[in-house]
CSV table of C-alpha atoms in Angstrom, one decimal:
chain,number,residue,atom,x,y,z
A,200,MET,CA,15.5,6.9,-0.3
A,201,LEU,CA,12.9,4.2,-0.1
A,202,THR,CA,12.9,2.7,3.5
A,203,LYS,CA,12.5,-0.8,4.7
A,204,ARG,CA,9.1,-1.4,6.1
A,205,ILE,CA,8.2,-2.9,9.5
A,206,ILE,CA,4.7,-4.5,9.4
A,207,PRO,CA,2.8,-5.8,12.4
A,208,CYS,CA,0.5,-8.5,11.3
A,209,LEU,CA,-2.9,-8.9,13.0
A,210,ASP,CA,-4.2,-12.3,12.6
A,211,ILE,CA,-8.0,-12.1,13.0
A,212,LYS,CA,-10.5,-14.7,14.1
A,213,ASN,CA,-14.1,-13.8,15.0
A,214,GLY,CA,-13.1,-10.1,15.0
A,215,ARG,CA,-10.3,-10.5,17.5
A,216,THR,CA,-6.5,-10.5,17.0
A,217,VAL,CA,-4.9,-13.9,17.5
A,218,LYS,CA,-1.5,-15.4,16.8
A,219,GLY,CA,-0.9,-19.1,16.5
A,220,ILE,CA,2.3,-20.9,17.3
A,221,ASN,CA,2.9,-22.7,14.0
A,222,PHE,CA,-0.7,-21.8,13.2
A,223,VAL,CA,-2.3,-23.8,15.9
A,224,ASP,CA,-2.9,-23.1,19.6
A,225,LEU,CA,-4.4,-19.7,19.2
A,226,ARG,CA,-4.0,-16.9,21.8
A,227,ASP,CA,-6.0,-13.8,22.1
A,228,ALA,CA,-4.0,-10.6,21.8
A,229,GLY,CA,-6.5,-7.8,21.7
A,230,ASP,CA,-8.9,-5.7,19.7
A,231,PRO,CA,-7.8,-5.1,16.1
A,232,VAL,CA,-8.9,-1.5,15.7
A,233,GLU,CA,-7.3,-0.5,19.0
A,234,LEU,CA,-4.1,-2.3,18.2
A,235,ALA,CA,-4.0,-0.8,14.7
A,236,ALA,CA,-4.2,2.7,16.1
A,237,ILE,CA,-1.4,1.9,18.7
A,238,TYR,CA,0.8,0.5,16.0
A,239,ALA,CA,0.2,3.5,13.6
A,240,ALA,CA,1.2,5.9,16.5
A,241,SER,CA,4.3,3.8,17.4
A,242,GLY,CA,5.9,4.0,14.0
A,243,ALA,CA,4.6,0.9,12.2
A,244,ASP,CA,5.0,1.5,8.4
A,245,GLU,CA,2.0,-0.6,7.4
A,246,LEU,CA,-0.4,-3.2,8.8
A,247,VAL,CA,-1.6,-6.5,7.6
A,248,PHE,CA,-4.9,-8.0,8.7
A,249,LEU,CA,-5.1,-11.7,7.9
A,250,ASP,CA,-8.3,-13.6,8.6
A,251,ILE,CA,-6.7,-16.9,9.3
A,252,SER,CA,-10.0,-18.7,9.7
A,253,ALA,CA,-11.4,-17.4,6.4
A,254,THR,CA,-10.1,-20.1,4.1
A,255,GLU,CA,-11.3,-22.9,6.2
A,256,GLU,CA,-14.6,-21.3,7.1
A,257,ARG,CA,-15.2,-19.6,3.8
A,258,ARG,CA,-15.8,-16.4,5.6
A,259,LYS,CA,-16.0,-13.8,2.8
A,260,THR,CA,-15.1,-10.3,3.9
A,261,LEU,CA,-13.7,-8.2,6.7
A,262,ALA,CA,-15.5,-5.2,5.2
A,263,ASN,CA,-16.8,-4.0,8.5
A,264,LEU,CA,-13.5,-4.2,10.3
A,265,VAL,CA,-11.8,-2.6,7.3
A,266,LEU,CA,-14.1,0.4,7.5
A,267,LYS,CA,-13.5,0.8,11.2
A,268,VAL,CA,-9.7,0.6,10.7
A,269,ALA,CA,-9.7,3.0,7.8
A,270,GLU,CA,-11.6,5.5,9.8
A,271,LYS,CA,-9.1,5.4,12.6
A,272,ILE,CA,-5.6,5.0,11.2
A,273,ASN,CA,-3.5,7.1,8.8
A,274,ILE,CA,-1.0,4.5,7.6
A,275,PRO,CA,-1.6,1.9,4.8
A,276,PHE,CA,-3.0,-1.6,5.5
A,277,THR,CA,-3.5,-4.8,3.6
A,278,VAL,CA,-6.3,-7.3,4.1
A,279,GLY,CA,-6.3,-11.0,3.4
A,280,GLY,CA,-8.2,-14.1,4.2
A,281,GLY,CA,-10.9,-15.8,2.1
A,282,ILE,CA,-10.6,-13.4,-0.8
A,283,SER,CA,-11.5,-15.3,-4.0
A,284,SER,CA,-13.1,-12.9,-6.5
A,285,VAL,CA,-12.9,-9.5,-8.1
A,286,GLU,CA,-16.1,-8.6,-6.1
A,287,ASP,CA,-14.4,-9.5,-2.8
A,288,VAL,CA,-11.5,-7.2,-3.5
A,289,ASP,CA,-13.8,-4.4,-4.8
A,290,ILE,CA,-15.7,-4.3,-1.4
A,291,LEU,CA,-12.5,-4.3,0.7
A,292,LEU,CA,-10.9,-1.5,-1.4
A,293,GLN,CA,-14.1,0.5,-1.3
A,294,ASN,CA,-14.1,0.2,2.5
A,295,GLY,CA,-10.7,1.7,2.7
A,296,ALA,CA,-8.2,-1.2,2.4
A,297,ASP,CA,-5.0,-0.2,0.5
A,298,LYS,CA,-4.0,-3.6,-0.7
A,299,VAL,CA,-5.4,-7.1,-0.6
A,300,SER,CA,-3.6,-10.3,-0.1
A,301,ILE,CA,-4.6,-13.5,-1.8
A,302,ASN,CA,-3.2,-16.9,-1.1
A,303,SER,CA,-5.1,-20.2,-1.6
A,304,SER,CA,-7.5,-18.7,-4.2
A,305,ALA,CA,-4.5,-17.7,-6.3
A,306,VAL,CA,-3.2,-21.3,-6.3
A,307,LYS,CA,-6.6,-22.7,-7.2
A,308,ASP,CA,-7.3,-20.0,-9.8
A,309,PRO,CA,-4.0,-18.4,-10.9
A,310,ASP,CA,-5.9,-16.2,-13.5
A,311,LEU,CA,-7.5,-14.4,-10.5
A,312,ILE,CA,-4.2,-12.5,-10.2
A,313,ASN,CA,-4.4,-11.3,-13.8
A,314,ARG,CA,-8.1,-10.3,-13.3
A,315,LEU,CA,-7.3,-8.4,-10.1
A,316,ALA,CA,-4.3,-6.7,-11.5
A,317,ALA,CA,-6.2,-5.6,-14.7
A,318,LYS,CA,-9.1,-4.2,-12.7
A,319,PHE,CA,-7.3,-2.6,-9.7
A,320,GLY,CA,-3.7,-2.4,-10.7
A,321,SER,CA,-0.8,-4.5,-9.5
A,322,GLN,CA,0.1,-2.1,-6.8
A,323,CYS,CA,-2.7,-3.3,-4.6
A,324,ILE,CA,-2.4,-7.0,-5.2
A,325,THR,CA,-0.2,-8.9,-2.7
A,326,VAL,CA,0.2,-12.6,-3.2
A,327,ALA,CA,0.9,-14.5,0.1
A,328,ILE,CA,2.8,-17.7,-0.2
A,329,ASP,CA,3.2,-20.1,2.7
A,330,ALA,CA,6.0,-22.6,2.0
A,331,LYS,CA,7.8,-25.4,3.9
A,332,LEU,CA,11.3,-26.8,3.2
A,333,ILE,CA,10.8,-30.5,2.6
A,334,ASP,CA,13.8,-32.7,1.6
A,335,GLY,CA,15.7,-29.6,0.3
A,336,GLU,CA,12.8,-28.2,-1.7
A,337,TRP,CA,10.5,-25.3,-0.7
A,338,ILE,CA,6.9,-26.5,-1.3
A,339,VAL,CA,4.0,-24.2,-1.3
A,340,HIS,CA,1.3,-25.0,1.3
A,341,LEU,CA,-2.4,-24.0,1.6
A,342,VAL,CA,-5.0,-23.5,4.3
A,343,GLY,CA,-2.8,-21.9,6.8
A,344,GLY,CA,0.1,-24.2,6.0
A,345,LYS,CA,-1.9,-27.5,6.5
A,346,VAL,CA,-2.2,-28.7,2.9
A,347,PRO,CA,0.9,-29.2,0.7
A,348,THR,CA,0.7,-28.5,-3.0
A,349,GLU,CA,2.9,-29.6,-5.8
A,350,LEU,CA,4.2,-26.1,-6.4
A,351,ASN,CA,7.8,-25.0,-5.9
A,352,LEU,CA,8.1,-21.7,-4.0
A,353,PHE,CA,10.4,-20.0,-6.5
A,354,GLU,CA,8.5,-21.2,-9.6
A,355,TRP,CA,5.2,-20.1,-8.2
A,356,ALA,CA,6.6,-16.8,-7.1
A,357,LYS,CA,7.9,-16.1,-10.6
A,358,GLU,CA,4.5,-17.0,-12.0
A,359,VAL,CA,2.6,-14.7,-9.7
A,360,GLU,CA,4.9,-11.9,-10.6
A,361,LYS,CA,4.3,-12.5,-14.3
A,362,ARG,CA,0.6,-12.6,-13.7
A,363,GLY,CA,0.6,-9.1,-12.2
A,364,ALA,CA,1.2,-9.4,-8.4
A,365,GLY,CA,2.5,-6.2,-6.9
A,366,GLU,CA,4.4,-7.8,-4.1
A,367,ILE,CA,4.9,-11.2,-2.3
A,368,LEU,CA,4.4,-12.0,1.3
A,369,PHE,CA,6.5,-15.1,1.9
A,370,THR,CA,5.9,-17.0,5.1
A,371,SER,CA,8.3,-19.8,6.0
A,372,MET,CA,6.3,-22.6,7.8
A,373,ASN,CA,9.6,-23.9,9.1
A,374,ASN,CA,10.4,-20.6,10.8
A,375,ASP,CA,6.9,-19.4,11.8
A,376,GLY,CA,6.4,-19.4,15.5
A,377,THR,CA,9.9,-20.5,16.3
A,378,LYS,CA,11.4,-17.0,17.1
A,379,ASN,CA,14.6,-18.3,15.6
A,380,GLY,CA,14.8,-15.8,12.7
A,381,PHE,CA,13.5,-15.5,9.2
A,382,ALA,CA,14.2,-17.9,6.3
A,383,ASN,CA,16.9,-15.6,4.9
A,384,GLU,CA,18.4,-17.9,2.3
A,385,ALA,CA,15.0,-18.4,0.6
A,386,LEU,CA,14.2,-14.7,1.0
A,387,ALA,CA,17.4,-13.6,-0.7
A,388,LYS,CA,16.7,-15.9,-3.6
A,389,LEU,CA,13.2,-14.6,-4.0
A,390,SER,CA,14.4,-11.0,-3.8
A,391,THR,CA,17.2,-11.5,-6.3
A,392,GLU,CA,15.2,-13.5,-8.8
A,393,LEU,CA,12.1,-11.4,-8.8
A,394,ASN,CA,11.6,-7.6,-9.4
A,395,ILE,CA,8.7,-6.9,-7.1
A,396,PRO,CA,9.0,-6.2,-3.3
A,397,ILE,CA,9.3,-9.2,-1.0
A,398,ILE,CA,7.8,-9.1,2.6
A,399,ALA,CA,9.6,-11.5,5.0
A,400,SER,CA,7.3,-13.4,7.4
A,401,GLY,CA,7.7,-16.1,10.0
A,402,GLY,CA,10.4,-16.4,12.7
A,403,ALA,CA,10.9,-13.0,14.2
A,404,GLY,CA,12.2,-13.3,17.8
A,405,ASN,CA,14.6,-10.4,18.3
A,406,MET,CA,15.8,-7.2,16.7
A,407,GLN,CA,18.8,-8.9,15.1
A,408,HIS,CA,16.4,-11.2,13.1
A,409,PHE,CA,14.9,-8.1,11.4
A,410,CYS,CA,18.4,-6.8,10.6
A,411,ASP,CA,19.3,-10.2,9.1
A,412,ALA,CA,16.1,-10.3,7.0
A,413,PHE,CA,17.0,-7.0,5.4
A,414,ILE,CA,20.7,-7.6,4.9
A,415,GLU,CA,21.1,-11.3,4.4
A,416,GLY,CA,17.5,-11.9,3.2
A,417,LYS,CA,17.4,-8.7,1.0
A,418,ALA,CA,13.8,-8.3,2.1
A,419,ASP,CA,11.9,-5.1,1.4
A,420,ALA,CA,9.7,-5.4,4.4
A,421,ALA,CA,9.5,-7.6,7.5
A,422,LEU,CA,6.3,-8.8,9.1
A,423,ALA,CA,5.8,-10.1,12.6
A,424,ALA,CA,3.0,-10.6,15.1
A,425,SER,CA,3.6,-11.9,18.5
A,426,VAL,CA,6.8,-10.1,19.2
A,427,PHE,CA,4.9,-6.9,18.7
A,428,HIS,CA,1.6,-7.9,20.3
A,429,PHE,CA,3.2,-9.1,23.5
A,430,LYS,CA,5.6,-6.1,23.5
A,431,GLU,CA,8.7,-8.2,23.3
A,432,ILE,CA,10.0,-5.7,20.7
A,433,GLU,CA,8.9,-2.1,20.6
A,434,ILE,CA,8.8,-0.8,17.0
A,435,LYS,CA,10.5,2.5,18.0
A,436,ASP,CA,13.5,0.6,19.5
A,437,LEU,CA,13.6,-1.7,16.5
A,438,LYS,CA,13.8,1.2,14.1
A,439,GLU,CA,16.6,2.9,16.1
A,440,GLU,CA,18.5,-0.4,16.1
A,441,LEU,CA,18.0,-0.8,12.3
A,442,ARG,CA,19.1,2.8,11.6
A,443,ASN,CA,22.2,2.2,13.8
A,444,LYS,CA,23.0,-0.7,11.6
A,445,GLY,CA,22.8,1.4,8.5
A,446,ILE,CA,19.4,0.1,7.3
A,447,PRO,CA,17.1,2.9,5.9
A,448,VAL,CA,14.0,3.2,8.0
A,449,ARG,CA,11.4,5.9,8.6
A,450,ILE,CA,11.7,7.4,12.1
B,253,MET,CA,-16.1,25.0,3.0
B,254,LYS,CA,-17.4,22.6,0.4
B,255,ILE,CA,-15.0,19.8,-0.2
B,256,VAL,CA,-15.8,17.4,-3.0
B,257,ILE,CA,-13.9,14.1,-3.6
B,258,ILE,CA,-14.5,13.1,-7.2
B,259,ASP,CA,-16.1,9.6,-7.2
B,260,TYR,CA,-15.7,8.0,-10.6
B,261,GLY,CA,-15.1,4.4,-9.5
B,262,ALA,CA,-11.3,4.4,-9.4
B,263,GLY,CA,-9.9,5.2,-6.0
B,264,ASN,CA,-9.6,4.6,-2.3
B,265,ILE,CA,-12.0,7.4,-1.6
B,266,GLN,CA,-13.1,6.1,1.7
B,267,SER,CA,-9.6,6.7,3.2
B,268,ILE,CA,-9.5,10.2,1.9
B,269,LYS,CA,-12.9,11.0,3.3
B,270,PHE,CA,-11.8,9.7,6.7
B,271,ALA,CA,-8.6,11.6,6.6
B,272,ILE,CA,-10.5,14.8,6.0
B,273,GLN,CA,-12.9,13.9,8.8
B,274,ARG,CA,-10.0,13.5,11.1
B,275,LEU,CA,-9.0,17.1,10.2
B,276,GLY,CA,-12.5,18.2,11.3
B,277,PHE,CA,-14.1,18.7,7.9
B,278,GLU,CA,-16.7,16.8,5.9
B,279,ALA,CA,-16.2,15.9,2.3
B,280,ILE,CA,-18.9,15.0,-0.3
B,281,LEU,CA,-18.3,12.1,-2.7
B,282,SER,CA,-19.7,13.0,-6.1
B,283,ASN,CA,-19.4,12.6,-9.8
B,284,ASN,CA,-22.0,15.3,-10.4
B,285,GLU,CA,-20.7,18.2,-12.5
B,286,THR,CA,-22.6,20.9,-10.6
B,287,GLU,CA,-21.4,19.6,-7.2
B,288,ILE,CA,-17.8,19.6,-8.4
B,289,LYS,CA,-18.0,23.0,-10.0
B,290,THR,CA,-19.4,24.6,-6.9
B,291,ALA,CA,-16.8,23.1,-4.5
B,292,ASP,CA,-14.2,25.2,-2.8
B,293,LYS,CA,-11.8,22.4,-2.9
B,294,VAL,CA,-11.7,19.4,-5.2
B,295,ILE,CA,-9.8,16.1,-4.6
B,296,PHE,CA,-9.2,13.9,-7.5
B,297,PRO,CA,-8.2,10.5,-6.3
B,298,GLY,CA,-7.1,7.5,-8.3
B,299,VAL,CA,-5.9,4.0,-7.7
B,300,GLY,CA,-5.6,1.3,-10.3
B,301,GLU,CA,-4.8,1.2,-13.9
B,302,ALA,CA,-4.6,4.4,-16.0
B,303,SER,CA,-6.5,3.5,-19.2
B,304,SER,CA,-9.5,2.0,-17.3
B,305,ALA,CA,-9.6,4.9,-14.9
B,306,MET,CA,-9.5,7.3,-17.8
B,307,ARG,CA,-12.3,5.4,-19.5
B,308,MET,CA,-14.4,5.8,-16.3
B,309,LEU,CA,-13.6,9.5,-16.2
B,310,ARG,CA,-14.8,9.9,-19.8
B,311,GLN,CA,-17.9,7.9,-19.2
B,312,SER,CA,-19.0,10.4,-16.6
B,313,LYS,CA,-17.8,13.3,-18.8
B,314,LEU,CA,-15.6,14.5,-16.0
B,315,ASP,CA,-12.6,14.7,-18.3
B,316,LEU,CA,-14.2,17.8,-19.7
B,317,VAL,CA,-15.1,19.2,-16.3
B,318,ILE,CA,-11.8,18.9,-14.3
B,319,PRO,CA,-9.6,21.1,-16.6
B,320,THR,CA,-12.1,23.9,-16.3
B,321,LEU,CA,-12.2,24.1,-12.5
B,322,LYS,CA,-11.0,27.4,-11.0
B,323,LYS,CA,-10.7,26.4,-7.3
B,324,PRO,CA,-7.8,24.4,-5.9
B,325,VAL,CA,-7.8,20.8,-7.2
B,326,LEU,CA,-5.6,18.1,-5.7
B,327,GLY,CA,-4.9,15.0,-7.8
B,328,ILE,CA,-3.6,12.0,-5.7
B,329,CYS,CA,-1.5,9.2,-7.1
B,330,LEU,CA,-3.2,8.0,-10.3
B,331,GLY,CA,-5.3,11.2,-10.1
B,332,MET,CA,-2.1,13.2,-10.5
B,333,GLN,CA,-0.9,11.0,-13.3
B,334,LEU,CA,-4.2,11.4,-15.2
B,335,MET,CA,-3.7,15.2,-15.0
B,336,CYS,CA,-0.6,14.8,-17.2
B,337,THR,CA,-0.4,14.7,-21.0
B,338,LYS,CA,-0.2,10.9,-21.4
B,339,SER,CA,0.8,7.8,-19.6
B,340,GLU,CA,2.8,4.8,-20.8
B,341,GLU,CA,0.4,2.7,-18.7
B,342,GLY,CA,-2.2,1.4,-21.2
B,343,ASP,CA,-1.0,4.0,-23.7
B,344,THR,CA,-3.4,6.5,-22.1
B,345,THR,CA,-4.1,10.1,-23.1
B,346,GLY,CA,-4.5,12.2,-20.0
B,347,LEU,CA,-6.2,15.5,-19.2
B,348,GLY,CA,-3.1,17.6,-20.2
B,349,ILE,CA,-3.2,19.9,-17.2
B,350,PHE,CA,0.4,19.2,-16.3
B,351,ASP,CA,2.7,19.5,-19.3
B,352,ALA,CA,4.6,16.2,-18.7
B,353,PRO,CA,4.2,12.5,-19.6
B,354,VAL,CA,4.0,9.6,-17.2
B,355,ILE,CA,6.6,6.9,-17.7
B,356,LYS,CA,7.5,3.6,-16.2
B,357,PHE,CA,10.3,2.9,-13.8
B,358,ASN,CA,13.0,0.8,-15.4
B,359,ASN,CA,14.0,-2.6,-14.0
B,360,SER,CA,17.0,-1.3,-12.1
B,361,VAL,CA,14.6,-0.9,-9.2
B,362,LYS,CA,11.8,-3.1,-7.9
B,363,VAL,CA,8.5,-2.1,-9.5
B,364,PRO,CA,6.1,-1.1,-8.1
B,365,GLN,CA,7.8,1.2,-5.6
B,366,ILE,CA,5.9,0.4,-2.4
B,367,GLY,CA,6.6,2.1,0.9
B,368,TRP,CA,7.9,5.3,2.6
B,369,ASN,CA,10.2,7.5,0.7
B,370,GLN,CA,11.4,11.1,1.3
B,371,ILE,CA,10.3,14.3,-0.3
B,372,SER,CA,12.6,17.2,-0.9
B,373,GLN,CA,13.1,20.5,-2.7
B,374,LEU,CA,9.7,21.4,-1.3
B,375,ASN,CA,8.5,24.5,-3.1
B,376,SER,CA,4.8,25.3,-2.4
B,377,PRO,CA,2.5,26.4,0.4
B,378,LEU,CA,1.2,22.8,0.1
B,379,PHE,CA,4.3,21.9,2.2
B,380,ASN,CA,3.9,24.5,4.9
B,381,ASN,CA,5.2,23.0,8.2
B,382,ILE,CA,6.6,20.0,6.4
B,383,LYS,CA,10.4,19.5,6.8
B,384,GLU,CA,12.7,18.6,3.9
B,385,LEU,CA,13.2,14.9,3.6
B,386,GLU,CA,9.9,14.1,5.3
B,387,TYR,CA,8.6,10.6,4.7
B,388,VAL,CA,5.5,9.9,2.7
B,389,TYR,CA,3.8,6.7,1.5
B,390,LEU,CA,4.0,5.8,-2.1
B,391,VAL,CA,2.7,2.9,-4.2
B,392,HIS,CA,3.3,3.3,-7.9
B,393,SER,CA,5.0,1.8,-11.0
B,394,TYR,CA,4.9,4.9,-13.2
B,395,PHE,CA,6.3,8.4,-12.5
B,396,VAL,CA,6.7,11.9,-13.8
B,397,ALA,CA,10.2,13.2,-14.4
B,398,GLU,CA,11.4,16.5,-13.0
B,399,CYS,CA,9.8,19.4,-15.0
B,400,ASP,CA,8.9,23.1,-14.7
B,401,GLU,CA,5.8,22.2,-12.7
B,402,THR,CA,7.7,20.1,-10.1
B,403,ILE,CA,7.2,21.3,-6.5
B,404,ALA,CA,8.7,18.3,-4.7
B,405,ILE,CA,11.0,15.5,-5.8
B,406,SER,CA,11.8,12.0,-4.5
B,407,ASP,CA,14.5,9.5,-5.4
B,408,TYR,CA,13.9,6.0,-6.5
B,409,GLY,CA,16.8,5.1,-8.8
B,410,VAL,CA,15.9,8.3,-10.6
B,411,LYS,CA,15.0,11.7,-9.2
B,412,TYR,CA,11.4,12.4,-10.1
B,413,SER,CA,8.4,14.6,-9.4
B,414,THR,CA,6.5,13.6,-6.3
B,415,ALA,CA,4.4,16.7,-6.5
B,416,LEU,CA,3.3,19.1,-9.3
B,417,LYS,CA,1.6,22.4,-9.5
B,418,LYS,CA,0.1,24.5,-12.3
B,419,ASP,CA,-2.1,27.5,-11.5
B,420,ASN,CA,-4.9,26.1,-9.2
B,421,PHE,CA,-4.0,22.5,-9.9
B,422,TYR,CA,-1.9,20.4,-7.5
B,423,GLY,CA,-0.8,16.8,-7.9
B,424,VAL,CA,0.9,14.5,-5.4
B,425,GLN,CA,2.2,11.0,-6.3
B,426,PHE,CA,2.2,10.0,-2.7
B,427,HIS,CA,-0.9,9.2,-0.6
B,428,PRO,CA,-1.3,12.0,2.0
B,429,GLU,CA,-4.3,10.2,3.5
B,430,LYS,CA,-1.9,7.3,4.3
B,431,SER,CA,1.2,9.3,5.1
B,432,SER,CA,0.7,9.5,8.9
B,433,ASP,CA,0.8,13.0,10.5
B,434,ALA,CA,2.9,14.6,7.7
B,435,GLY,CA,0.2,13.5,5.2
B,436,GLU,CA,-2.5,15.0,7.3
B,437,GLN,CA,-0.6,18.2,7.5
B,438,ILE,CA,-0.3,18.3,3.7
B,439,LEU,CA,-4.0,17.7,3.3
B,440,LYS,CA,-4.7,20.5,5.9
B,441,ASN,CA,-2.4,22.8,3.9
B,442,PHE,CA,-4.4,22.0,0.8
B,443,LEU,CA,-7.7,22.8,2.5
B,444,GLU,CA,-6.2,26.1,3.7
B,445,LEU,CA,-5.1,27.2,0.2
């Protein structure tokens, strides 16, 4: 049986792991390669590296870090941040990334999704969507959640699926950094209306929140950062708890 | 032991090279016919879209080389699928080593399947020291049904072949290089065949 995935996210700036509260006020939480190895050993199913400074600073690749991570760890990982071309993706995959995640560049150039899927296959193309609930409508935002677009979350999600995305990483800006739980209603709607895996992101504060994201939110995977980085939740304990609740996990 | 990873432009070969390194061996990346023919173990990786991967294989004439190999060959993911008769993905003709076609998951499940699933009915030395229902990492939209050459199955809406064997040819749908300690054990088993 396919299991639900637990994914620590390592936000990277200047080669170090950081996690912002609502994407500002950054705190340093360690060396990414070392953290990656610890997470792989502790039962994480997958890792995501997001260069959160990349879009603003136009930093191109994390190729060097990717190579170091690939050398050390034996679980899959996704890399995102500043990826805007077929060449960018080619370099990251060649260096050992399993998947790439694109965000702003997909909004600016939706055909990029088609080109990437055609060249590398849908299975390695994750489209990350940051959205904020404004006056009852989920609006897609760019540049780490700072710039609103005119896109509706659900319409955009369906379009990226049609264009060949292999999965969607949905971050609720309303929930991110709050530790009050994931945006389960929006997650469930995404998961029901689309036929590709949905990764829940933003709002994890305790173990029950993960449980809710899988049951109420129907998510295929759940991503979190600070609760793992600051050891508020141990992945082993979390997986035991999920299994006790009847949710299939790899232990 | 000479280990060659076939490098034809379609695959996450770096990860496989590193996984073999972690086991204490060195692998050569090559698309050279002589290198591949003189290897003790050959790994045939593949990530991406079937028809373009097959095109790259043909361009380097490796489609003619791989079926003639006599030493153990391990196809991984798309590599395994290209060793089959044909694939629905891009209406692709495969190498025909395994006598089974590759078909797409239907929409009763999310496609692609991404994540950790279990392998069972393990029936090969490839799975020495691997327990029934062990977890492995998979990312794929197409699959091979159960057939005479099946040596492991998984269940994703349908029971299907997660590993195949014919003579010296092995294929795994999952990524041993990304399947944690179990994956490394399976790679080790292959290197010890």
